[in-house]
């Protein structure tokens, strides 16, 4: 194996560092989002609008917290929380508060802008509108307490039944594009 001079090693190191910086600048996301199946369905559309996304089907607030902390560790100062569909119909008000407050007080502490996307209230299951309506009211109250904001997906999507699958909350292809436009627009407007 041949030997290289310090100058040659330094030159290689500088070129590699420059390449890494260029790659980070050209592929780096400008904001982060953690979410459940709704955000997961819109993954490609959301990523195309500059997001670093951590989303999967079946994720409730507690299961989403590690992804949220990853976004914070990655240095994102604009973060969207798109969780709650798994929690709203099953958890009591007290349980929801115990799940939401640590996210707002601990997980995103020090993040410049946090938006929580509220839930579509158009689901077809019995009691869905009431459960998601209560969840949305609670999210508005708790984010106001913490100085964060709510992105009102429930209002924006209300008159667009074709954005949803038959269940009323999972997104159709058209809904995925609308959701991504809405969330990215909220980030750009409010952050």
CSV table of C-alpha atoms in Angstrom, one decimal:
chain,number,residue,atom,x,y,z
A,1,UNK,CA,0.0,0.0,0.0
A,2,UNK,CA,1.4,3.3,-1.0
A,3,UNK,CA,1.8,6.3,1.3
A,4,UNK,CA,0.2,9.6,0.8
A,5,UNK,CA,1.4,12.9,1.8
A,6,UNK,CA,-0.5,15.1,4.3
A,7,UNK,CA,-1.3,17.5,1.5
A,8,UNK,CA,-2.9,14.8,-0.6
A,9,UNK,CA,-4.9,13.5,2.4
A,10,UNK,CA,-6.0,17.0,3.2
A,11,UNK,CA,-7.1,17.6,-0.4
A,12,UNK,CA,-9.2,14.4,-0.4
A,13,UNK,CA,-10.7,15.3,2.9
A,14,UNK,CA,-11.6,18.8,1.8
A,15,UNK,CA,-13.2,17.5,-1.4
A,16,UNK,CA,-15.2,14.8,0.5
A,17,UNK,CA,-16.4,17.5,3.0
A,18,UNK,CA,-17.4,19.8,0.2
A,19,UNK,CA,-19.4,17.0,-1.5
A,20,UNK,CA,-21.1,16.2,1.8
A,21,UNK,CA,-22.1,19.8,2.3
A,22,UNK,CA,-23.4,20.1,-1.2
A,23,UNK,CA,-25.5,16.9,-0.8
A,24,UNK,CA,-26.9,18.1,2.5
A,25,UNK,CA,-27.8,21.5,1.1
A,26,UNK,CA,-29.4,20.1,-2.0
A,27,UNK,CA,-31.3,17.2,-0.3
A,28,UNK,CA,-31.9,18.6,3.1
A,29,UNK,CA,-35.5,19.0,4.2
A,30,UNK,CA,-36.5,22.4,5.4
A,31,UNK,CA,-39.1,21.1,7.9
A,32,UNK,CA,-40.1,17.9,9.6
A,33,UNK,CA,-43.4,16.1,10.1
A,34,UNK,CA,-44.3,13.2,12.3
A,35,UNK,CA,-47.6,11.4,11.6
A,36,UNK,CA,-49.8,8.4,11.4
A,37,UNK,CA,-51.4,6.7,8.4
A,38,UNK,CA,-52.8,9.9,7.0
A,39,UNK,CA,-49.4,11.6,6.7
A,40,UNK,CA,-47.9,8.3,5.6
A,41,UNK,CA,-50.3,8.1,2.7
A,42,UNK,CA,-49.2,11.6,1.6
A,43,UNK,CA,-45.5,10.8,2.1
A,44,UNK,CA,-44.3,11.3,-1.4
A,45,UNK,CA,-46.3,14.6,-1.8
A,46,UNK,CA,-45.1,15.9,1.5
A,47,UNK,CA,-41.5,15.0,0.8
A,48,UNK,CA,-41.7,16.8,-2.5
A,49,UNK,CA,-42.6,19.9,-0.6
A,50,UNK,CA,-39.5,19.8,1.5
A,51,UNK,CA,-40.4,17.7,4.5
A,52,UNK,CA,-38.4,15.2,6.4
A,53,UNK,CA,-41.2,12.8,7.3
A,54,UNK,CA,-41.5,10.2,10.0
A,55,UNK,CA,-44.9,8.5,9.6
A,56,UNK,CA,-46.5,5.0,9.6
A,57,UNK,CA,-49.9,3.5,9.8
A,58,UNK,CA,-51.2,2.7,13.2
A,59,UNK,CA,-49.1,5.3,15.1
A,60,UNK,CA,-50.6,6.9,18.1
A,61,UNK,CA,-49.2,9.9,19.9
A,62,UNK,CA,-47.1,7.8,22.3
A,63,UNK,CA,-45.6,5.8,19.4
A,64,UNK,CA,-44.9,8.9,17.4
A,65,UNK,CA,-42.8,10.6,20.0
A,66,UNK,CA,-39.5,8.9,19.1
A,67,UNK,CA,-39.9,10.1,15.5
A,68,UNK,CA,-40.6,13.6,16.8
A,69,UNK,CA,-37.5,13.5,18.9
A,70,UNK,CA,-35.5,12.4,15.8
A,71,UNK,CA,-36.7,15.4,13.9
A,72,UNK,CA,-35.6,17.7,16.8
A,73,UNK,CA,-32.2,16.0,17.0
A,74,UNK,CA,-31.9,16.5,13.2
A,75,UNK,CA,-32.1,20.2,13.9
A,76,UNK,CA,-35.5,21.0,12.4
A,77,UNK,CA,-36.9,24.3,13.7
A,78,UNK,CA,-40.2,23.9,11.9
A,79,UNK,CA,-42.1,20.7,12.9
A,80,UNK,CA,-45.6,19.5,12.1
A,81,UNK,CA,-47.3,17.0,14.4
A,82,UNK,CA,-49.9,15.0,12.5
A,83,UNK,CA,-51.0,12.5,15.1
A,84,UNK,CA,-54.3,11.7,16.9
A,85,UNK,CA,-56.4,9.5,14.6
A,86,UNK,CA,-55.5,6.4,16.7
A,87,UNK,CA,-56.0,8.3,20.0
A,88,UNK,CA,-59.2,10.4,19.5
A,89,UNK,CA,-61.8,7.7,19.4
A,90,UNK,CA,-60.2,5.5,22.1
A,91,UNK,CA,-58.7,7.7,24.8
A,92,UNK,CA,-60.4,9.7,27.5
A,93,UNK,CA,-59.9,13.4,27.8
A,94,UNK,CA,-57.5,12.9,30.7
A,95,UNK,CA,-55.5,10.2,28.7
A,96,UNK,CA,-55.3,12.6,25.8
A,97,UNK,CA,-53.9,15.4,27.9
A,98,UNK,CA,-51.4,13.0,29.4
A,99,UNK,CA,-50.3,12.0,25.9
A,100,UNK,CA,-50.3,15.5,24.3
A,101,UNK,CA,-48.7,17.7,27.0
A,102,UNK,CA,-45.3,15.8,27.1
A,103,UNK,CA,-45.1,16.3,23.3
A,104,UNK,CA,-45.6,20.0,23.6
A,105,UNK,CA,-43.6,20.5,26.8
A,106,UNK,CA,-40.7,18.1,26.3
A,107,UNK,CA,-40.4,16.7,22.8
A,108,UNK,CA,-40.5,20.0,20.9
A,109,UNK,CA,-39.0,22.2,23.6
A,110,UNK,CA,-36.8,24.8,21.9
A,111,UNK,CA,-38.3,24.3,18.4
A,112,UNK,CA,-39.0,27.6,16.8
A,113,UNK,CA,-42.4,26.7,15.2
A,114,UNK,CA,-44.6,23.7,16.0
A,115,UNK,CA,-47.9,23.1,14.2
A,116,UNK,CA,-50.3,20.3,15.1
A,117,UNK,CA,-52.6,19.2,12.3
A,118,UNK,CA,-56.1,18.7,13.6
A,119,UNK,CA,-58.2,15.8,12.5
A,120,UNK,CA,-60.8,15.5,9.7
A,121,UNK,CA,-64.2,15.1,11.3
A,122,UNK,CA,-65.7,13.4,8.3
A,123,UNK,CA,-65.1,9.8,9.3
A,124,UNK,CA,-67.9,7.3,8.9
A,125,UNK,CA,-67.7,5.4,12.2
A,126,UNK,CA,-70.3,6.0,14.8
A,127,UNK,CA,-69.2,8.7,17.1
A,128,UNK,CA,-66.3,9.7,14.9
A,129,UNK,CA,-67.3,13.4,14.4
A,130,UNK,CA,-67.8,13.9,18.1
A,131,UNK,CA,-64.5,12.2,19.1
A,132,UNK,CA,-62.4,14.1,16.5
A,133,UNK,CA,-64.3,17.3,17.3
A,134,UNK,CA,-63.4,16.9,21.0
A,135,UNK,CA,-59.8,16.1,20.1
A,136,UNK,CA,-59.5,19.1,17.9
A,137,UNK,CA,-60.9,21.4,20.6
A,138,UNK,CA,-58.4,20.0,23.1
A,139,UNK,CA,-55.5,20.4,20.7
A,140,UNK,CA,-56.4,24.0,20.1
A,141,UNK,CA,-56.5,24.6,23.9
A,142,UNK,CA,-53.2,22.8,24.6
A,143,UNK,CA,-51.2,24.3,21.7
A,144,UNK,CA,-52.4,27.8,22.8
A,145,UNK,CA,-51.1,27.1,26.3
A,146,UNK,CA,-47.7,26.1,24.9
A,147,UNK,CA,-47.5,28.9,22.4
A,148,UNK,CA,-47.8,26.6,19.4
A,149,UNK,CA,-50.5,26.5,16.7
A,150,UNK,CA,-53.0,24.3,15.0
A,151,UNK,CA,-53.2,23.7,11.2
A,152,UNK,CA,-57.0,23.4,10.7
A,153,UNK,CA,-57.2,20.4,8.3
A,154,UNK,CA,-60.7,19.7,9.6
A,155,UNK,CA,-62.0,23.1,8.2
A,156,UNK,CA,-59.9,23.1,5.0
A,157,UNK,CA,-61.0,19.6,4.0
A,158,UNK,CA,-64.6,19.7,5.2
A,159,UNK,CA,-66.3,20.3,1.8
A,160,UNK,CA,-64.1,17.9,-0.1
A,161,UNK,CA,-65.4,14.4,0.3
A,162,UNK,CA,-63.5,13.2,-2.8
A,163,UNK,CA,-60.2,13.8,-0.8
A,164,UNK,CA,-61.1,10.8,1.4
A,165,UNK,CA,-61.5,7.1,1.0
A,166,UNK,CA,-64.8,5.5,2.0
A,167,UNK,CA,-63.9,5.6,5.8
A,168,UNK,CA,-63.9,9.4,5.6
A,169,UNK,CA,-60.4,10.1,7.0
A,170,UNK,CA,-57.8,8.1,5.0
A,171,UNK,CA,-56.7,10.0,1.9
A,172,UNK,CA,-57.5,9.4,-1.7
A,173,UNK,CA,-54.8,10.3,-4.3
A,174,UNK,CA,-56.4,13.7,-4.7
A,175,UNK,CA,-56.6,14.0,-1.0
A,176,UNK,CA,-52.9,13.2,-0.6
A,177,UNK,CA,-51.9,16.1,-2.9
A,178,UNK,CA,-54.4,18.4,-1.1
A,179,UNK,CA,-53.1,17.4,2.3
A,180,UNK,CA,-49.5,18.0,1.3
A,181,UNK,CA,-50.3,21.4,-0.2
A,182,UNK,CA,-52.2,22.4,2.9
A,183,UNK,CA,-49.6,21.3,5.4
A,184,UNK,CA,-46.7,22.8,3.5
A,185,UNK,CA,-48.7,26.0,3.0
A,186,UNK,CA,-49.4,26.2,6.8
A,187,UNK,CA,-45.7,25.7,7.5
A,188,UNK,CA,-44.7,28.5,5.1
A,189,UNK,CA,-47.5,30.8,6.3
A,190,UNK,CA,-47.2,30.3,10.0
A,191,UNK,CA,-43.5,29.5,10.4
